[in-house]
Every structure is written in structure tokens, then in C-alpha cells.
Coordinates of N, CA and C in Angstrom, one line a residue:
Chain J
A28 N 0.9 -1.2 0.0 CA 0.0 0.0 0.0 C 0.9 1.2 0.0
Q29 N 0.3 2.3 -0.6 CA 1.1 3.5 -0.6 C 1.1 4.2 0.8
S30 N 2.3 4.7 1.1 CA 2.5 5.3 2.4 C 3.6 6.3 2.4
V31 N 3.5 7.3 3.4 CA 4.6 8.3 3.5 C 5.0 8.3 5.0
T32 N 6.2 8.3 5.2 CA 6.8 8.3 6.6 C 7.6 9.5 6.8
Q33 N 7.2 10.2 7.9 CA 8.1 11.3 8.3 C 8.5 11.0 9.7
P34 N 9.8 10.5 9.9 CA 10.2 9.9 11.1 C 10.3 10.9 12.3
D35 N 10.4 12.2 12.0 CA 10.6 13.1 13.1 C 9.3 13.9 13.4
I36 N 8.7 13.7 14.6 CA 7.5 14.4 14.9 C 7.7 15.8 15.2
H37 N 8.8 16.1 16.0 CA 9.2 17.5 16.3 C 10.7 17.7 16.0
I38 N 11.0 18.9 15.5 CA 12.4 19.3 15.3 C 12.5 20.7 15.8
T39 N 13.6 20.9 16.5 CA 13.9 22.3 17.0 C 15.2 22.7 16.5
V40 N 15.3 23.9 15.8 CA 16.5 24.4 15.3 C 16.7 25.8 15.7
S41 N 17.9 26.3 15.8 CA 18.1 27.7 16.1 C 18.0 28.6 14.9
E42 N 17.5 29.8 15.0 CA 17.4 30.7 13.9 C 18.7 30.9 13.2
G43 N 18.7 30.7 11.9 CA 20.0 30.9 11.2 C 20.6 29.5 10.9
A44 N 20.2 28.5 11.6 CA 20.8 27.2 11.4 C 20.2 26.5 10.2
S45 N 20.8 25.5 9.7 CA 20.3 24.8 8.5 C 19.2 23.7 9.0
L46 N 18.4 23.3 8.1 CA 17.3 22.4 8.4 C 17.2 21.3 7.4
E47 N 16.9 20.1 7.9 CA 16.6 19.0 7.0 C 15.4 18.2 7.6
L48 N 14.3 18.1 6.9 CA 13.2 17.3 7.3 C 13.1 16.1 6.4
R49 N 13.0 14.9 7.1 CA 13.1 13.7 6.3 C 11.7 13.2 5.9
C50 N 11.7 12.5 4.7 CA 10.4 12.0 4.2 C 10.8 10.7 3.4
N51 N 10.2 9.6 3.7 CA 10.3 8.4 2.9 C 8.9 7.9 2.4
Y52 N 8.9 7.4 1.2 CA 7.6 7.0 0.7 C 7.7 5.6 0.2
S53 N 6.5 5.0 0.2 CA 6.4 3.6 -0.4 C 5.3 3.7 -1.5
Y54 N 5.8 3.5 -2.7 CA 4.9 3.6 -3.9 C 5.5 2.9 -5.0
G55 N 4.8 2.1 -5.7 CA 5.4 1.2 -6.8 C 5.6 1.9 -8.1
A56 N 4.9 3.0 -8.4 CA 5.0 3.6 -9.7 C 5.8 4.9 -9.5
T57 N 5.9 5.7 -10.6 CA 6.6 6.9 -10.6 C 6.0 7.9 -9.6
P58 N 6.7 8.3 -8.6 CA 6.0 9.2 -7.6 C 5.9 10.6 -8.0
Y59 N 4.8 11.2 -7.6 CA 4.7 12.6 -7.7 C 4.7 13.1 -6.2
L60 N 5.7 13.9 -5.9 CA 6.0 14.2 -4.5 C 5.9 15.7 -4.2
F61 N 5.4 15.9 -2.9 CA 5.1 17.3 -2.5 C 5.5 17.5 -1.1
W62 N 5.8 18.8 -0.8 CA 5.9 19.3 0.5 C 5.0 20.4 0.7
Y63 N 4.2 20.3 1.8 CA 3.2 21.4 2.1 C 3.6 21.9 3.5
V64 N 3.3 23.2 3.8 CA 3.4 23.7 5.1 C 2.1 24.2 5.6
Q65 N 1.9 24.0 6.9 CA 0.6 24.4 7.6 C 0.9 25.2 8.8
S66 N 0.5 26.5 8.9 CA 0.6 27.3 10.1 C -0.6 27.0 10.9
P67 N -0.5 27.3 12.2 CA -1.7 27.0 13.1 C -3.0 27.6 12.6
G68 N -4.0 26.7 12.5 CA -5.3 27.2 12.1 C -5.5 27.5 10.6
Q69 N -4.5 27.2 9.9 CA -4.5 27.5 8.4 C -4.6 26.3 7.6
G70 N -4.9 26.5 6.3 CA -4.8 25.4 5.4 C -3.4 25.1 5.0
L71 N -3.3 24.2 4.0 CA -2.0 23.8 3.5 C -1.5 24.6 2.3
Q72 N -0.2 25.0 2.4 CA 0.4 25.8 1.3 C 1.5 24.9 0.7
L73 N 1.5 24.9 -0.6 CA 2.5 24.1 -1.3 C 3.8 24.8 -1.3
L74 N 4.8 24.1 -0.8 CA 6.2 24.6 -0.8 C 6.9 24.2 -2.1
L75 N 6.8 23.0 -2.5 CA 7.5 22.5 -3.8 C 6.9 21.2 -4.2
K76 N 7.3 20.8 -5.4 CA 6.8 19.5 -6.0 C 7.9 18.9 -6.8
Y77 N 7.8 17.6 -6.9 CA 8.6 16.9 -7.9 C 7.8 16.0 -8.7
F78 N 7.9 16.2 -10.1 CA 7.2 15.4 -11.0 C 8.1 14.5 -11.8
S79 N 9.2 15.1 -12.3 CA 10.2 14.3 -13.1 C 11.4 15.3 -13.3
G80 N 12.4 14.7 -13.9 CA 13.6 15.6 -14.3 C 14.6 15.7 -13.2
D81 N 15.1 17.0 -13.1 CA 16.1 17.3 -12.1 C 15.6 16.8 -10.7
T82 N 16.5 16.1 -10.0 CA 16.1 15.5 -8.7 C 16.2 16.5 -7.6
L83 N 16.8 17.7 -7.8 CA 16.8 18.7 -6.8 C 15.8 19.8 -7.2
V84 N 14.8 20.0 -6.5 CA 13.8 21.0 -6.8 C 13.8 22.2 -5.9
Q85 N 13.5 23.3 -6.4 CA 13.5 24.5 -5.6 C 12.0 24.9 -5.4
G86 N 11.8 25.5 -4.2 CA 10.5 25.9 -3.9 C 10.4 27.3 -3.4
I87 N 9.3 27.6 -2.8 CA 9.1 29.0 -2.2 C 9.8 29.1 -0.9
K88 N 10.0 30.3 -0.5 CA 10.6 30.6 0.9 C 12.0 30.1 1.1
G89 N 12.7 29.8 0.0 CA 14.1 29.4 0.1 C 14.2 27.9 0.4
F90 N 13.2 27.1 0.3 CA 13.2 25.7 0.5 C 13.6 24.9 -0.8
E91 N 14.3 23.8 -0.6 CA 14.6 22.9 -1.7 C 14.4 21.4 -1.2
A92 N 14.3 20.5 -2.1 CA 14.1 19.1 -1.7 C 14.8 18.3 -2.8
E93 N 15.3 17.1 -2.3 CA 16.0 16.3 -3.2 C 15.4 14.9 -3.3
F94 N 15.0 14.5 -4.5 CA 14.4 13.1 -4.7 C 15.5 12.1 -4.9
K95 N 15.5 11.1 -4.1 CA 16.5 10.0 -4.2 C 15.7 8.7 -4.4
R96 N 15.6 8.2 -5.6 CA 14.8 7.0 -5.9 C 15.3 5.8 -5.2
S97 N 16.7 5.7 -5.1 CA 17.3 4.5 -4.5 C 16.9 4.4 -3.0
Q98 N 16.7 5.5 -2.4 CA 16.4 5.6 -1.0 C 14.9 5.8 -0.7
S99 N 14.1 6.0 -1.8 CA 12.7 6.3 -1.6 C 12.5 7.5 -0.7
S100 N 13.3 8.5 -0.9 CA 13.3 9.7 0.0 C 13.1 10.9 -0.8
F101 N 12.6 11.9 -0.1 CA 12.3 13.3 -0.6 C 12.4 14.2 0.5
N102 N 13.7 14.5 0.9 CA 14.0 15.3 2.1 C 13.9 16.8 1.8
L103 N 13.4 17.5 2.7 CA 13.3 19.0 2.6 C 14.4 19.7 3.3
R104 N 15.0 20.7 2.7 CA 16.1 21.4 3.3 C 16.0 22.9 3.1
K105 N 16.6 23.6 4.1 CA 16.7 25.0 4.0 C 18.0 25.4 4.6
P106 N 18.9 26.2 4.0 CA 20.2 26.5 4.5 C 20.2 27.4 5.8
S107 N 19.2 28.3 5.9 CA 19.2 29.2 7.0 C 17.7 29.4 7.4
V108 N 17.4 28.9 8.6 CA 16.0 29.0 9.0 C 15.6 30.3 9.7
H109 N 14.5 30.8 9.4 CA 14.0 32.1 10.0 C 12.9 31.7 11.0
W110 N 12.6 32.6 11.9 CA 11.6 32.3 13.0 C 10.3 32.1 12.3
S111 N 10.0 32.8 11.2 CA 8.7 32.6 10.6 C 8.5 31.3 9.9
D112 N 9.5 30.4 9.9 CA 9.4 29.1 9.3 C 8.8 28.1 10.3
A113 N 8.6 28.5 11.6 CA 8.0 27.6 12.5 C 6.6 27.3 12.1
A114 N 6.3 26.0 11.9 CA 5.0 25.5 11.4 C 5.1 24.0 11.4
E115 N 4.1 23.4 10.8 CA 4.1 22.0 10.6 C 4.2 21.7 9.1
Y116 N 5.1 20.7 8.8 CA 5.4 20.4 7.4 C 5.0 19.0 7.1
F117 N 4.3 18.9 5.9 CA 3.8 17.6 5.5 C 4.4 17.2 4.1
C118 N 4.8 16.0 4.1 CA 5.3 15.4 2.8 C 4.1 14.6 2.3
A119 N 3.9 14.5 1.0 CA 2.8 13.8 0.4 C 3.2 13.2 -0.9
V120 N 2.6 12.1 -1.3 CA 2.7 11.5 -2.6 C 1.4 11.5 -3.3
G121 N 1.4 11.9 -4.6 CA 0.2 11.9 -5.4 C 0.0 10.7 -6.2
L122 N -1.2 10.1 -6.1 CA -1.4 8.8 -6.8 C -2.2 9.1 -8.1
M123 N -1.5 9.1 -9.2 CA -2.1 9.4 -10.5 C -3.3 8.5 -10.8
E124 N -3.1 7.2 -10.5 CA -4.1 6.2 -10.9 C -5.3 6.2 -10.0
Y125 N -5.3 7.0 -8.9 CA -6.4 7.1 -8.0 C -6.9 8.6 -8.0
G126 N -7.1 9.1 -9.2 CA -7.6 10.5 -9.3 C -6.7 11.6 -8.7
N127 N -5.4 11.2 -8.6 CA -4.4 12.2 -8.1 C -4.6 12.5 -6.7
K128 N -5.3 11.6 -5.9 CA -5.4 11.9 -4.5 C -4.0 11.9 -3.8
L129 N -3.9 12.6 -2.7 CA -2.7 12.7 -2.0 C -2.7 11.8 -0.8
V130 N -1.6 11.2 -0.5 CA -1.4 10.4 0.7 C -0.3 11.2 1.5
F131 N -0.6 11.6 2.7 CA 0.3 12.5 3.5 C 1.0 11.7 4.6
G132 N 2.1 12.2 4.9 CA 2.8 11.7 6.2 C 2.1 12.4 7.4
A133 N 2.6 12.0 8.5 CA 2.0 12.5 9.8 C 2.4 13.9 10.1
G134 N 3.4 14.4 9.4 CA 3.9 15.7 9.7 C 5.0 15.9 10.6
T135 N 5.8 16.9 10.5 CA 6.9 17.3 11.4 C 6.7 18.7 11.8
I136 N 6.6 18.9 13.1 CA 6.5 20.2 13.7 C 7.8 20.9 13.9
L137 N 8.0 22.0 13.3 CA 9.3 22.7 13.4 C 9.2 23.8 14.4
R138 N 10.1 23.8 15.3 CA 10.2 24.9 16.3 C 11.5 25.6 16.0
V139 N 11.5 27.0 16.1 CA 12.7 27.8 15.8 C 13.1 28.5 17.1
K140 N 14.3 28.3 17.6 CA 14.8 29.0 18.8 C 15.5 30.3 18.3
S141 N 15.2 31.3 19.1 CA 15.9 32.6 18.7 C 17.2 32.7 19.5
Chain S
D19 N -9.3 35.7 -8.9 CA -9.1 34.3 -8.3 C -8.8 34.5 -6.8
T20 N -9.7 34.1 -5.9 CA -9.5 34.3 -4.5 C -9.1 33.0 -3.8
G21 N -8.8 31.9 -4.6 CA -8.4 30.7 -4.0 C -9.6 29.9 -3.5
V22 N -9.3 28.8 -2.9 CA -10.4 27.9 -2.4 C -11.0 28.4 -1.1
S23 N -12.3 28.5 -1.0 CA -12.9 29.0 0.3 C -13.7 27.9 0.9
Q24 N -13.8 28.0 2.2 CA -14.6 27.0 2.9 C -15.4 27.7 4.0
N25 N -16.6 27.3 4.2 CA -17.5 27.8 5.2 C -18.3 26.7 5.9
P26 N -18.6 26.9 7.2 CA -18.0 27.9 8.1 C -16.5 27.5 8.4
R27 N -15.8 28.4 9.0 CA -14.4 28.1 9.4 C -14.4 27.2 10.7
H28 N -15.4 27.4 11.5 CA -15.5 26.7 12.8 C -16.9 26.3 13.0
K29 N -17.1 25.0 13.5 CA -18.5 24.6 13.8 C -18.4 23.8 15.1
I30 N -19.2 24.1 16.0 CA -19.4 23.4 17.3 C -20.8 22.8 17.3
T31 N -20.9 21.5 17.5 CA -22.2 20.9 17.5 C -22.3 19.9 18.6
K32 N -23.5 19.5 18.9 CA -23.7 18.4 19.9 C -23.8 17.1 19.2
R33 N -23.3 16.1 19.9 CA -23.4 14.7 19.4 C -24.8 14.4 18.9
G34 N -24.9 13.8 17.7 CA -26.2 13.4 17.2 C -26.8 14.4 16.2
Q35 N -26.3 15.7 16.2 CA -26.8 16.7 15.3 C -26.1 16.4 13.9
N36 N -26.8 17.0 12.9 CA -26.3 17.0 11.5 C -25.6 18.3 11.2
V37 N -24.5 18.2 10.4 CA -23.7 19.4 10.1 C -23.5 19.4 8.6
T38 N -23.3 20.5 8.0 CA -23.0 20.6 6.5 C -21.9 21.7 6.4
F39 N -20.9 21.3 5.6 CA -19.9 22.3 5.2 C -19.9 22.5 3.7
R40 N -19.4 23.7 3.4 CA -19.4 24.1 2.0 C -18.0 24.4 1.5
C41 N -17.7 24.1 0.3 CA -16.4 24.4 -0.3 C -16.6 25.0 -1.7
D42 N -16.0 26.1 -1.9 CA -16.0 26.8 -3.2 C -14.6 26.7 -3.8
P43 N -14.4 25.9 -4.9 CA -13.1 25.8 -5.5 C -12.7 27.0 -6.3
I44 N -11.4 26.9 -6.7 CA -11.0 27.9 -7.7 C -11.8 27.7 -9.0
S45 N -12.2 28.8 -9.6 CA -13.3 28.8 -10.6 C -13.0 27.8 -11.8
E46 N -11.8 27.8 -12.3 CA -11.6 26.9 -13.5 C -11.2 25.5 -13.1
H47 N -11.1 25.2 -11.8 CA -10.8 23.8 -11.4 C -12.0 22.9 -11.4
N48 N -11.9 21.8 -12.1 CA -13.0 20.9 -12.2 C -12.8 19.6 -11.3
R49 N -11.7 19.5 -10.6 CA -11.5 18.5 -9.6 C -11.6 19.1 -8.3
L50 N -12.3 18.4 -7.4 CA -12.5 18.9 -6.0 C -12.3 17.7 -5.1
Y51 N -11.6 17.9 -4.0 CA -11.2 16.8 -3.1 C -11.6 17.3 -1.7
W52 N -12.0 16.3 -0.9 CA -12.2 16.5 0.6 C -11.2 15.6 1.3
Y53 N -10.6 16.2 2.4 CA -9.7 15.5 3.3 C -10.2 15.7 4.7
R54 N -9.8 14.8 5.6 CA -10.0 15.0 7.0 C -8.7 15.0 7.7
Q55 N -8.5 15.9 8.7 CA -7.2 15.9 9.4 C -7.5 16.0 10.9
T56 N -7.1 14.9 11.6 CA -7.3 14.9 13.0 C -6.0 15.3 13.7
L57 N -6.1 15.6 15.0 CA -5.0 16.2 15.7 C -3.8 15.3 15.7
G58 N -2.7 15.9 15.2 CA -1.4 15.2 15.2 C -1.2 14.3 14.0
Q59 N -2.1 14.4 13.1 CA -2.0 13.5 11.9 C -2.0 14.4 10.6
G60 N -1.6 13.7 9.5 CA -1.7 14.4 8.3 C -3.1 14.3 7.7
P61 N -3.4 15.0 6.7 CA -4.8 14.9 6.1 C -4.9 13.5 5.5
E62 N -6.2 13.0 5.6 CA -6.5 11.7 5.0 C -7.6 12.0 3.9
F63 N -7.5 11.3 2.8 CA -8.4 11.5 1.7 C -9.8 10.9 2.1
L64 N -10.8 11.7 1.7 CA -12.2 11.2 1.9 C -12.9 10.9 0.6
T65 N -12.9 11.8 -0.4 CA -13.6 11.7 -1.6 C -13.1 12.7 -2.6
Y66 N -13.4 12.5 -3.9 CA -13.2 13.5 -4.9 C -14.2 13.5 -6.0
F67 N -14.3 14.6 -6.6 CA -15.2 14.9 -7.7 C -14.5 15.3 -9.0
Q68 N -14.9 14.9 -10.1 CA -14.5 15.5 -11.4 C -15.8 16.0 -11.9
N69 N -15.9 17.3 -12.0 CA -17.1 18.1 -12.3 C -18.2 17.6 -11.2
E70 N -19.3 17.2 -11.7 CA -20.3 16.8 -10.7 C -20.3 15.3 -10.3
A71 N -19.4 14.6 -10.9 CA -19.4 13.1 -10.7 C -18.4 12.8 -9.5
Q72 N -19.0 12.1 -8.5 CA -18.1 11.6 -7.4 C -17.5 10.3 -7.8
L73 N -16.1 10.3 -8.0 CA -15.5 9.2 -8.6 C -14.8 8.3 -7.6
E74 N -14.6 8.7 -6.4 CA -14.0 7.8 -5.4 C -14.3 8.2 -4.0
K75 N -14.6 7.2 -3.2 CA -14.9 7.5 -1.8 C -14.0 6.5 -0.9
S76 N -13.4 7.1 0.1 CA -12.6 6.4 1.0 C -13.4 5.5 1.9
R77 N -12.8 4.5 2.5 CA -13.5 3.7 3.5 C -13.7 4.5 4.7
L78 N -13.0 5.6 4.9 CA -13.2 6.5 6.0 C -14.6 7.2 5.9
L79 N -15.2 7.2 4.7 CA -16.4 7.9 4.5 C -17.6 6.9 4.8
S80 N -18.0 6.9 6.1 CA -19.1 6.0 6.5 C -20.4 6.5 5.9
D81 N -21.4 5.7 6.1 CA -22.7 6.0 5.5 C -23.3 7.2 6.2
R82 N -22.7 7.8 7.2 CA -23.2 9.0 7.8 C -22.7 10.2 7.1
F83 N -21.8 10.0 6.2 CA -21.1 11.1 5.5 C -21.7 11.1 4.0
S84 N -22.0 12.3 3.5 CA -22.4 12.4 2.1 C -21.8 13.7 1.5
A85 N -21.3 13.6 0.3 CA -20.8 14.7 -0.3 C -21.5 14.9 -1.7
E86 N -21.7 16.1 -2.1 CA -22.3 16.4 -3.3 C -21.6 17.6 -4.0
R87 N -21.7 17.6 -5.3 CA -21.3 18.7 -6.1 C -22.2 18.9 -7.3
P88 N -23.4 19.4 -7.0 CA -24.6 19.3 -7.9 C -24.4 20.0 -9.3
K89 N -23.7 21.0 -9.4 CA -23.5 21.7 -10.7 C -22.0 21.7 -11.1
G90 N -21.2 20.9 -10.4 CA -19.8 20.9 -10.8 C -19.1 22.2 -10.3
S91 N -19.7 22.9 -9.4 CA -19.0 24.1 -8.9 C -18.7 23.9 -7.4
F92 N -19.5 24.5 -6.5 CA -19.2 24.3 -5.1 C -19.6 22.8 -4.7
S93 N -19.1 22.5 -3.5 CA -19.4 21.1 -3.0 C -19.9 21.3 -1.5
T94 N -20.7 20.3 -1.1 CA -21.1 20.3 0.3 C -20.7 18.9 0.9
L95 N -20.3 18.9 2.1 CA -20.1 17.7 2.9 C -21.0 17.7 4.1
E96 N -21.8 16.7 4.2 CA -22.8 16.6 5.3 C -22.4 15.4 6.1
I97 N -22.5 15.6 7.4 CA -22.3 14.5 8.4 C -23.6 14.4 9.2
Q98 N -24.2 13.3 9.2 CA -25.4 13.0 9.9 C -25.1 12.4 11.2
R99 N -25.9 12.7 12.2 CA -25.7 12.0 13.6 C -24.3 12.0 14.0
T100 N -23.8 13.2 14.2 CA -22.3 13.4 14.5 C -22.0 12.7 15.7
E101 N -20.7 12.2 15.7 CA -20.1 11.5 16.9 C -18.9 12.3 17.3
Q102 N -18.4 12.1 18.5 CA -17.2 12.8 19.0 C -16.0 12.5 18.1
G103 N -16.0 11.3 17.6 CA -14.9 10.9 16.7 C -14.8 11.7 15.4
D104 N -15.9 12.4 15.1 CA -15.9 13.2 13.9 C -15.2 14.5 14.0
S105 N -14.8 14.9 15.2 CA -14.1 16.1 15.5 C -12.8 16.1 14.7
A106 N -12.6 17.1 13.9 CA -11.5 17.1 13.0 C -11.5 18.4 12.2
M107 N -10.4 18.6 11.5 CA -10.4 19.7 10.5 C -10.8 19.1 9.1
Y108 N -11.7 19.6 8.4 CA -12.2 19.1 7.1 C -11.6 20.1 6.1
L109 N -10.8 19.6 5.2 CA -10.1 20.4 4.2 C -10.6 20.1 2.8
C110 N -10.7 21.1 2.1 CA -11.2 21.0 0.7 C -10.0 21.4 -0.2
A111 N -9.8 20.8 -1.3 CA -8.8 21.2 -2.3 C -9.4 21.1 -3.7
S112 N -8.8 21.9 -4.6 CA -9.2 21.8 -6.0 C -8.0 21.7 -6.9
S113 N -8.2 21.2 -8.1 CA -7.2 21.2 -9.1 C -7.7 21.1 -10.5
L114 N -6.9 21.3 -11.4 CA -7.2 21.1 -12.8 C -7.1 19.6 -13.0
P115 N -7.7 19.0 -14.0 CA -7.5 17.6 -14.3 C -6.2 17.3 -15.0
G116 N -5.7 16.1 -14.9 CA -4.4 15.8 -15.5 C -4.5 15.6 -17.0
L117 N -4.9 16.6 -17.8 CA -5.0 16.4 -19.2 C -3.7 16.8 -19.9
A118 N -3.2 18.0 -19.6 CA -2.0 18.5 -20.3 C -0.8 17.8 -19.7
R119 N -0.9 17.4 -18.5 CA 0.3 16.7 -17.9 C -0.3 15.7 -16.9
P120 N 0.4 14.7 -16.5 CA -0.2 13.6 -15.7 C -0.7 14.1 -14.4
Y121 N -0.1 15.1 -13.8 CA -0.5 15.5 -12.5 C -0.6 17.0 -12.3
N122 N -1.6 17.5 -11.7 CA -1.7 18.9 -11.4 C -1.9 19.0 -9.9
E123 N -1.2 20.0 -9.3 CA -1.2 20.2 -7.9 C -2.5 20.6 -7.4
Q124 N -2.8 20.3 -6.1 CA -4.0 20.6 -5.5 C -3.8 21.9 -4.6
F125 N -4.8 22.8 -4.6 CA -4.8 24.0 -3.8 C -5.8 23.8 -2.7
F126 N -5.4 24.1 -1.5 CA -6.2 23.8 -0.4 C -6.9 25.1 0.2
G127 N -8.1 24.9 0.7 CA -8.8 25.9 1.4 C -8.3 25.9 2.9
P128 N -8.8 26.9 3.7 CA -8.4 27.1 5.1 C -9.0 26.0 6.0
G129 N -10.0 25.2 5.5 CA -10.5 24.2 6.4 C -11.7 24.6 7.2
T130 N -12.5 23.6 7.6 CA -13.6 23.8 8.6 C -13.2 23.0 9.8
R131 N -13.1 23.6 11.0 CA -12.8 22.8 12.2 C -14.1 22.5 12.8
L132 N -14.3 21.2 13.0 CA -15.6 20.7 13.6 C -15.2 20.2 15.0
T133 N -16.0 20.6 16.0 CA -15.9 20.1 17.3 C -17.3 19.5 17.7
V134 N -17.3 18.3 18.1 CA -18.5 17.6 18.5 C -18.5 17.4 20.0
L135 N -19.4 18.0 20.7 CA -19.4 17.9 22.1 C -20.2 16.7 22.6

């Protein structure tokens, strides 16, 4: 069955430090991969997506992610975290054969220390 | 284009009551999705529409849940005889169909937070 695993429930980093959020997926076909961010009480905002091609994708707010097929991973990175990045981050895989529905991980809550 | 809107934003109800939520997608999007998000979890797929046709329903969608999209524009999600376990954030998303390319990203609304007392 298709699934997404985000092994870290909480991560705390200092402002200005680098960030990496981990995501592993289980899916037999070509994955369409996404990272979304959710601030408290808000909906989901798309940070970046991977469909095909270059395995390093750039997104909004200075985020990037790297797709590694051999590791079934799609980790999110940012070189220097800002206090406004504190939020919950969700990795998701899109299932083309099921109407493009999204399967999400459980999320990683990012806290930023000043 | 004001994005996906959902109403109400918050709903508090007593167990056993019926509730209805509305979602207005981005105007040119003909796919519409409903997801449910419980505390500490990622969103889970409930159902989706292509125009007015409901094409898939999750096993999470018990017979107390019904969704409609009568004219292929806005959609409603109704929960009958609510239970405390229905307390969650209900998210709506819309997208273009995958015609020009295999996959089009989904744009999410702010959600409706349901609390069942």
C-alpha cells in the first residue's frame, strides 16, 4: 500500500541554522512528491513539488528538496531557518491512478529558537 | 481568483446533530477533493469529484457522510448524527484535471474545524 513516513514528529533548530526534514515514501510507480506547510489554524500551502527531471527541486521561501529514488526519499532542506518558518510540514505522494489523491505523512512540527 | 474558500471556518455541535460544510473551489478547477485531518495527523483522503461526478470514496467515509457537487462548482459535505470521533479539520482542495500533464497540484482551502461535544 502507498504510504509516507516522516520519522521526526518534532524538530527544534536555532534561527539561522540549517534544516533538513526527512520523508520516505512507499509507492510502486513513478512518484509525484510534494511538501506542504501548515501554520496553526491555516490550510496547507504548497512549498514545492517533484514530477520528473532534475532531482533537486527549488520551492518557495528558500526551501529545496532532493528526490532519491534508490532511498525512496524526498527530504526537505533550507540553509538558514527564519523564525517565521515555525510551522508543521507535510510530505505527500500523489497517486495518479487514483484520481491524483494525495497520501500524506503524519507531519513534522518545526520549532525555531531565537 | 481568490483561492479555495470554505464555510464555516469553525463549527461546534452536539453529538447526534447533523452538520453541513461548503467548499468553493478555484473557478476553473473541475476536480474537487475532501480530506479530514485529526489532531497530530496528516490529512486523509475522503472523496473527490470530477465536475459533478463523485469518482472515489474512501472507506473513512461512513454512511453518515455524504458529499455532493450538484453543478460541478461548489461542494457540500454533510455529516449526519455526528459523533465525537468526527471532530477534526475538514479540508477541501481543488485542481485542474491531468490532461495537459499527468499531475496537477491541489490547492487547499483554510478548512472547517468541527468540534462535536
